[in-house]
Amino acid sequence: QQPVQSPQAVILREGEDAVINCSSSKALYSVHWYRQKHGEAPVFLMILLKGGEQKGHDKISASFNEKKQQSSLYLTASQLSYSGTYFCGSSTSNTGKLIFGQGTTLQVKP
Amino acid sequence: SAVISQKPSRDICQRGTSLTIQCQVDSQVTMMFWYRQQPGQSLTLIATANQGSEATYESGFVIDKFPISRPNLTFSTLTVSNMSPEDSSIYLCSVGSRNSGTDTQYFGPGTRLTVL
């Protein structure tokens, strides 16, 4: 079953923060986050495994709440380059197969 | 991560015809997947391409419509058969790479297909 992302769209000014949520009705093994710019392929951002870990690189981090079956992606001090559509991909086992959420469109304005 | 290429990058086809899309990776990978992304939509998994055996298709996708080959660990093809305008989409292959103890996926550049 497809995970549900919220919000569907976000508009920010440079330097502002954003949070994108990804919820599943099924027990998750892992959550994978991707960013896709218009006309390009999705680019891998990070992976979180069950265990409630939090990860991050640069000003983008993410958490995984196993009990709530929810992951959140945190973008701090947003830059123009953060604009794009963010997808979470969920896996219920270690098979590598991912089911993607519907996406969250992020627009960062100067 | 592996370098992934797809051919063709785009094509315009007539209804009723078939198109074969190639996916080439510069290193051996265990897992390869095929996705479809309709305009403005999310990524929908079509099938897992298994090396040396038949592909594993997701619900709503059948082998007669989307035959897949995977002759080795670096190459796969997806054929879109008997095309209709509803097949107009971006088709992406992805490869599985072990990351933090599990397999994440890296995507090829995609093939933009328009069916008239």
PDB file of N, CA, C and O in Angstrom, chain B residues 24-66:
ATOM      1  N   GLN B  24      21.536  -0.057 -18.971  1.00  0.00           N
ATOM      2  CA  GLN B  24      22.901  -0.571 -18.850  1.00  0.00           C
ATOM      3  C   GLN B  24      23.554   0.020 -17.597  1.00  0.00           C
ATOM      4  O   GLN B  24      23.465   1.222 -17.353  1.00  0.00           O
ATOM      5  N   VAL B  25      24.208  -0.838 -16.820  1.00  0.00           N
ATOM      6  CA  VAL B  25      24.899  -0.394 -15.609  1.00  0.00           C
ATOM      7  C   VAL B  25      26.383  -0.664 -15.773  1.00  0.00           C
ATOM      8  O   VAL B  25      26.766  -1.657 -16.409  1.00  0.00           O
ATOM      9  N   ASP B  26      27.209   0.189 -15.191  1.00  0.00           N
ATOM     10  CA  ASP B  26      28.646   0.047 -15.395  1.00  0.00           C
ATOM     11  C   ASP B  26      29.292  -0.936 -14.417  1.00  0.00           C
ATOM     12  O   ASP B  26      30.514  -1.115 -14.445  1.00  0.00           O
ATOM     13  N   SER B  27      28.500  -1.569 -13.579  1.00  0.00           N
ATOM     14  CA  SER B  27      29.027  -2.575 -12.668  1.00  0.00           C
ATOM     15  C   SER B  27      27.943  -3.609 -12.416  1.00  0.00           C
ATOM     16  O   SER B  27      26.757  -3.346 -12.656  1.00  0.00           O
ATOM     17  N   GLN B  28      28.333  -4.762 -11.942  1.00  0.00           N
ATOM     18  CA  GLN B  28      27.345  -5.809 -11.691  1.00  0.00           C
ATOM     19  C   GLN B  28      26.484  -5.457 -10.483  1.00  0.00           C
ATOM     20  O   GLN B  28      26.997  -5.034  -9.448  1.00  0.00           O
ATOM     21  N   VAL B  29      25.204  -5.630 -10.634  1.00  0.00           N
ATOM     22  CA  VAL B  29      24.266  -5.335  -9.554  1.00  0.00           C
ATOM     23  C   VAL B  29      23.328  -6.513  -9.381  1.00  0.00           C
ATOM     24  O   VAL B  29      22.972  -7.196 -10.345  1.00  0.00           O
ATOM     25  N   THR B  30      22.908  -6.711  -8.145  1.00  0.00           N
ATOM     26  CA  THR B  30      22.022  -7.837  -7.867  1.00  0.00           C
ATOM     27  C   THR B  30      20.602  -7.541  -8.330  1.00  0.00           C
ATOM     28  O   THR B  30      19.953  -8.370  -8.948  1.00  0.00           O
ATOM     29  N   MET B  31      20.138  -6.353  -7.995  1.00  0.00           N
ATOM     30  CA  MET B  31      18.733  -6.031  -8.241  1.00  0.00           C
ATOM     31  C   MET B  31      18.583  -4.959  -9.303  1.00  0.00           C
ATOM     32  O   MET B  31      19.291  -3.956  -9.304  1.00  0.00           O
ATOM     33  N   MET B  32      17.615  -5.183 -10.176  1.00  0.00           N
ATOM     34  CA  MET B  32      17.218  -4.154 -11.133  1.00  0.00           C
ATOM     35  C   MET B  32      15.697  -4.094 -11.144  1.00  0.00           C
ATOM     36  O   MET B  32      15.023  -5.124 -11.057  1.00  0.00           O
ATOM     37  N   PHE B  33      15.195  -2.883 -11.240  1.00  0.00           N
ATOM     38  CA  PHE B  33      13.757  -2.657 -11.206  1.00  0.00           C
ATOM     39  C   PHE B  33      13.351  -1.750 -12.362  1.00  0.00           C
ATOM     40  O   PHE B  33      14.146  -0.940 -12.835  1.00  0.00           O
ATOM     41  N   TRP B  34      12.100  -1.877 -12.751  1.00  0.00           N
ATOM     42  CA  TRP B  34      11.525  -0.981 -13.758  1.00  0.00           C
ATOM     43  C   TRP B  34      10.317  -0.263 -13.159  1.00  0.00           C
ATOM     44  O   TRP B  34       9.456  -0.892 -12.535  1.00  0.00           O
ATOM     45  N   TYR B  35      10.298   1.070 -13.371  1.00  0.00           N
ATOM     46  CA  TYR B  35       9.220   1.917 -12.865  1.00  0.00           C
ATOM     47  C   TYR B  35       8.584   2.680 -14.008  1.00  0.00           C
ATOM     48  O   TYR B  35       9.202   2.947 -15.038  1.00  0.00           O
ATOM     49  N   ARG B  36       7.357   3.093 -13.765  1.00  0.00           N
ATOM     50  CA  ARG B  36       6.677   4.000 -14.675  1.00  0.00           C
ATOM     51  C   ARG B  36       6.288   5.244 -13.871  1.00  0.00           C
ATOM     52  O   ARG B  36       5.825   5.139 -12.722  1.00  0.00           O
ATOM     53  N   GLN B  37       6.491   6.393 -14.498  1.00  0.00           N
ATOM     54  CA  GLN B  37       6.094   7.641 -13.864  1.00  0.00           C
ATOM     55  C   GLN B  37       5.261   8.449 -14.851  1.00  0.00           C
ATOM     56  O   GLN B  37       5.798   9.016 -15.818  1.00  0.00           O
ATOM     57  N   GLN B  38       3.977   8.476 -14.633  1.00  0.00           N
ATOM     58  CA  GLN B  38       3.098   9.252 -15.502  1.00  0.00           C
ATOM     59  C   GLN B  38       3.227  10.727 -15.151  1.00  0.00           C
ATOM     60  O   GLN B  38       3.650  11.073 -14.042  1.00  0.00           O
ATOM     61  N   PRO B  39       2.897  11.609 -16.082  1.00  0.00           N
ATOM     62  CA  PRO B  39       3.134  13.040 -15.883  1.00  0.00           C
ATOM     63  C   PRO B  39       2.578  13.553 -14.572  1.00  0.00           C
ATOM     64  O   PRO B  39       1.400  13.356 -14.261  1.00  0.00           O
ATOM     65  N   GLY B  40       3.429  14.177 -13.777  1.00  0.00           N
ATOM     66  CA  GLY B  40       3.006  14.765 -12.514  1.00  0.00           C
ATOM     67  C   GLY B  40       2.677  13.768 -11.424  1.00  0.00           C
ATOM     68  O   GLY B  40       2.137  14.147 -10.387  1.00  0.00           O
ATOM     69  N   GLN B  41       3.004  12.508 -11.658  1.00  0.00           N
ATOM     70  CA  GLN B  41       2.641  11.455 -10.696  1.00  0.00           C
ATOM     71  C   GLN B  41       3.869  10.875 -10.004  1.00  0.00           C
ATOM     72  O   GLN B  41       5.007  11.248 -10.295  1.00  0.00           O
ATOM     73  N   SER B  42       3.585   9.933  -9.108  1.00  0.00           N
ATOM     74  CA  SER B  42       4.657   9.271  -8.391  1.00  0.00           C
ATOM     75  C   SER B  42       5.248   8.138  -9.231  1.00  0.00           C
ATOM     76  O   SER B  42       4.868   7.931 -10.382  1.00  0.00           O
ATOM     77  N   LEU B  43       6.169   7.421  -8.637  1.00  0.00           N
ATOM     78  CA  LEU B  43       6.817   6.292  -9.302  1.00  0.00           C
ATOM     79  C   LEU B  43       6.051   5.020  -8.969  1.00  0.00           C
ATOM     80  O   LEU B  43       5.824   4.717  -7.793  1.00  0.00           O
ATOM     81  N   THR B  44       5.698   4.285 -10.006  1.00  0.00           N
ATOM     82  CA  THR B  44       4.973   3.031  -9.830  1.00  0.00           C
ATOM     83  C   THR B  44       5.851   1.880 -10.285  1.00  0.00           C
ATOM     84  O   THR B  44       6.305   1.858 -11.433  1.00  0.00           O
ATOM     85  N   LEU B  45       6.066   0.928  -9.405  1.00  0.00           N
ATOM     86  CA  LEU B  45       6.915  -0.209  -9.724  1.00  0.00           C
ATOM     87  C   LEU B  45       6.194  -1.140 -10.693  1.00  0.00           C
ATOM     88  O   LEU B  45       5.057  -1.570 -10.428  1.00  0.00           O
ATOM     89  N   ILE B  46       6.847  -1.424 -11.808  1.00  0.00           N
ATOM     90  CA  ILE B  46       6.288  -2.352 -12.790  1.00  0.00           C
ATOM     91  C   ILE B  46       6.702  -3.779 -12.433  1.00  0.00           C
ATOM     92  O   ILE B  46       5.864  -4.672 -12.329  1.00  0.00           O
ATOM     93  N   ALA B  47       8.017  -3.970 -12.250  1.00  0.00           N
ATOM     94  CA  ALA B  47       8.509  -5.327 -12.007  1.00  0.00           C
ATOM     95  C   ALA B  47       9.944  -5.294 -11.518  1.00  0.00           C
ATOM     96  O   ALA B  47      10.660  -4.305 -11.687  1.00  0.00           O
ATOM     97  N   THR B  48      10.316  -6.398 -10.916  1.00  0.00           N
ATOM     98  CA  THR B  48      11.709  -6.662 -10.556  1.00  0.00           C
ATOM     99  C   THR B  48      12.296  -7.536 -11.640  1.00  0.00           C
ATOM    100  O   THR B  48      11.735  -8.598 -11.963  1.00  0.00           O
ATOM    101  N   ALA B  49      13.415  -7.093 -12.224  1.00  0.00           N
ATOM    102  CA  ALA B  49      14.066  -7.861 -13.283  1.00  0.00           C
ATOM    103  C   ALA B  49      15.038  -8.834 -12.645  1.00  0.00           C
ATOM    104  O   ALA B  49      16.014  -8.424 -12.026  1.00  0.00           O
ATOM    105  N   ASN B  50      14.778 -10.110 -12.781  1.00  0.00           N
ATOM    106  CA  ASN B  50      15.593 -11.146 -12.155  1.00  0.00           C
ATOM    107  C   ASN B  50      16.563 -11.726 -13.174  1.00  0.00           C
ATOM    108  O   ASN B  50      16.157 -12.109 -14.274  1.00  0.00           O
ATOM    109  N   GLN B  51      17.807 -11.806 -12.804  1.00  0.00           N
ATOM    110  CA  GLN B  51      18.806 -12.334 -13.716  1.00  0.00           C
ATOM    111  C   GLN B  51      18.645 -13.830 -13.839  1.00  0.00           C
ATOM    112  O   GLN B  51      18.651 -14.554 -12.838  1.00  0.00           O
ATOM    113  N   GLY B  52      18.458 -14.306 -15.057  1.00  0.00           N
ATOM    114  CA  GLY B  52      18.371 -15.739 -15.307  1.00  0.00           C
ATOM    115  C   GLY B  52      17.008 -16.350 -15.066  1.00  0.00           C
ATOM    116  O   GLY B  52      16.846 -17.564 -15.190  1.00  0.00           O
ATOM    117  N   SER B  53      16.029 -15.552 -14.716  1.00  0.00           N
ATOM    118  CA  SER B  53      14.681 -16.085 -14.522  1.00  0.00           C
ATOM    119  C   SER B  53      13.658 -15.012 -14.893  1.00  0.00           C
ATOM    120  O   SER B  53      14.014 -13.869 -15.179  1.00  0.00           O
ATOM    121  N   GLU B  54      12.407 -15.400 -14.874  1.00  0.00           N
ATOM    122  CA  GLU B  54      11.342 -14.485 -15.275  1.00  0.00           C
ATOM    123  C   GLU B  54      11.224 -13.328 -14.280  1.00  0.00           C
ATOM    124  O   GLU B  54      11.433 -13.510 -13.080  1.00  0.00           O
ATOM    125  N   ALA B  55      10.853 -12.180 -14.791  1.00  0.00           N
ATOM    126  CA  ALA B  55      10.666 -11.009 -13.939  1.00  0.00           C
ATOM    127  C   ALA B  55       9.480 -11.218 -13.009  1.00  0.00           C
ATOM    128  O   ALA B  55       8.567 -11.997 -13.293  1.00  0.00           O
ATOM    129  N   THR B  56       9.499 -10.503 -11.898  1.00  0.00           N
ATOM    130  CA  THR B  56       8.408 -10.537 -10.926  1.00  0.00           C
ATOM    131  C   THR B  56       7.590  -9.277 -11.084  1.00  0.00           C
ATOM    132  O   THR B  56       8.089  -8.172 -10.818  1.00  0.00           O
ATOM    133  N   TYR B  57       6.343  -9.426 -11.514  1.00  0.00           N
ATOM    134  CA  TYR B  57       5.508  -8.280 -11.841  1.00  0.00           C
ATOM    135  C   TYR B  57       4.624  -7.873 -10.664  1.00  0.00           C
ATOM    136  O   TYR B  57       4.166  -8.714  -9.883  1.00  0.00           O
ATOM    137  N   GLU B  58       4.384  -6.568 -10.585  1.00  0.00           N
ATOM    138  CA  GLU B  58       3.489  -6.027  -9.567  1.00  0.00           C
ATOM    139  C   GLU B  58       2.051  -6.111 -10.077  1.00  0.00           C
ATOM    140  O   GLU B  58       1.802  -6.281 -11.275  1.00  0.00           O
ATOM    141  N   SER B  59       1.149  -5.971  -9.126  1.00  0.00           N
ATOM    142  CA  SER B  59      -0.262  -6.023  -9.461  1.00  0.00           C
ATOM    143  C   SER B  59      -0.601  -4.958 -10.502  1.00  0.00           C
ATOM    144  O   SER B  59      -0.198  -3.794 -10.370  1.00  0.00           O
ATOM    145  N   GLY B  60      -1.307  -5.364 -11.527  1.00  0.00           N
ATOM    146  CA  GLY B  60      -1.702  -4.439 -12.584  1.00  0.00           C
ATOM    147  C   GLY B  60      -0.776  -4.439 -13.784  1.00  0.00           C
ATOM    148  O   GLY B  60      -1.065  -3.775 -14.783  1.00  0.00           O
ATOM    149  N   PHE B  61       0.320  -5.157 -13.689  1.00  0.00           N
ATOM    150  CA  PHE B  61       1.272  -5.231 -14.802  1.00  0.00           C
ATOM    151  C   PHE B  61       1.466  -6.694 -15.184  1.00  0.00           C
ATOM    152  O   PHE B  61       1.617  -7.551 -14.307  1.00  0.00           O
ATOM    153  N   VAL B  62       1.446  -6.975 -16.491  1.00  0.00           N
ATOM    154  CA  VAL B  62       1.545  -8.351 -16.953  1.00  0.00           C
ATOM    155  C   VAL B  62       2.675  -8.497 -17.960  1.00  0.00           C
ATOM    156  O   VAL B  62       3.025  -7.553 -18.673  1.00  0.00           O
ATOM    157  N   ILE B  63       3.167  -9.719 -18.050  1.00  0.00           N
ATOM    158  CA  ILE B  63       4.319  -9.995 -18.903  1.00  0.00           C
ATOM    159  C   ILE B  63       4.019  -9.769 -20.375  1.00  0.00           C
ATOM    160  O   ILE B  63       4.894  -9.331 -21.123  1.00  0.00           O
ATOM    161  N   ASP B  64       2.791 -10.045 -20.800  1.00  0.00           N
ATOM    162  CA  ASP B  64       2.463  -9.871 -22.217  1.00  0.00           C
ATOM    163  C   ASP B  64       2.560  -8.414 -22.644  1.00  0.00           C
ATOM    164  O   ASP B  64       2.886  -8.121 -23.784  1.00  0.00           O
ATOM    165  N   LYS B  65       2.258  -7.511 -21.731  1.00  0.00           N
ATOM    166  CA  LYS B  65       2.279  -6.081 -22.028  1.00  0.00           C
ATOM    167  C   LYS B  65       3.678  -5.486 -21.809  1.00  0.00           C
ATOM    168  O   LYS B  65       4.119  -4.631 -22.561  1.00  0.00           O
ATOM    169  N   PHE B  66       4.358  -5.962 -20.785  1.00  0.00           N
ATOM    170  CA  PHE B  66       5.675  -5.415 -20.417  1.00  0.00           C
ATOM    171  C   PHE B  66       6.711  -6.529 -20.274  1.00  0.00           C
ATOM    172  O   PHE B  66       7.230  -6.778 -19.183  1.00  0.00           O
TER     173      PHE B  66
END
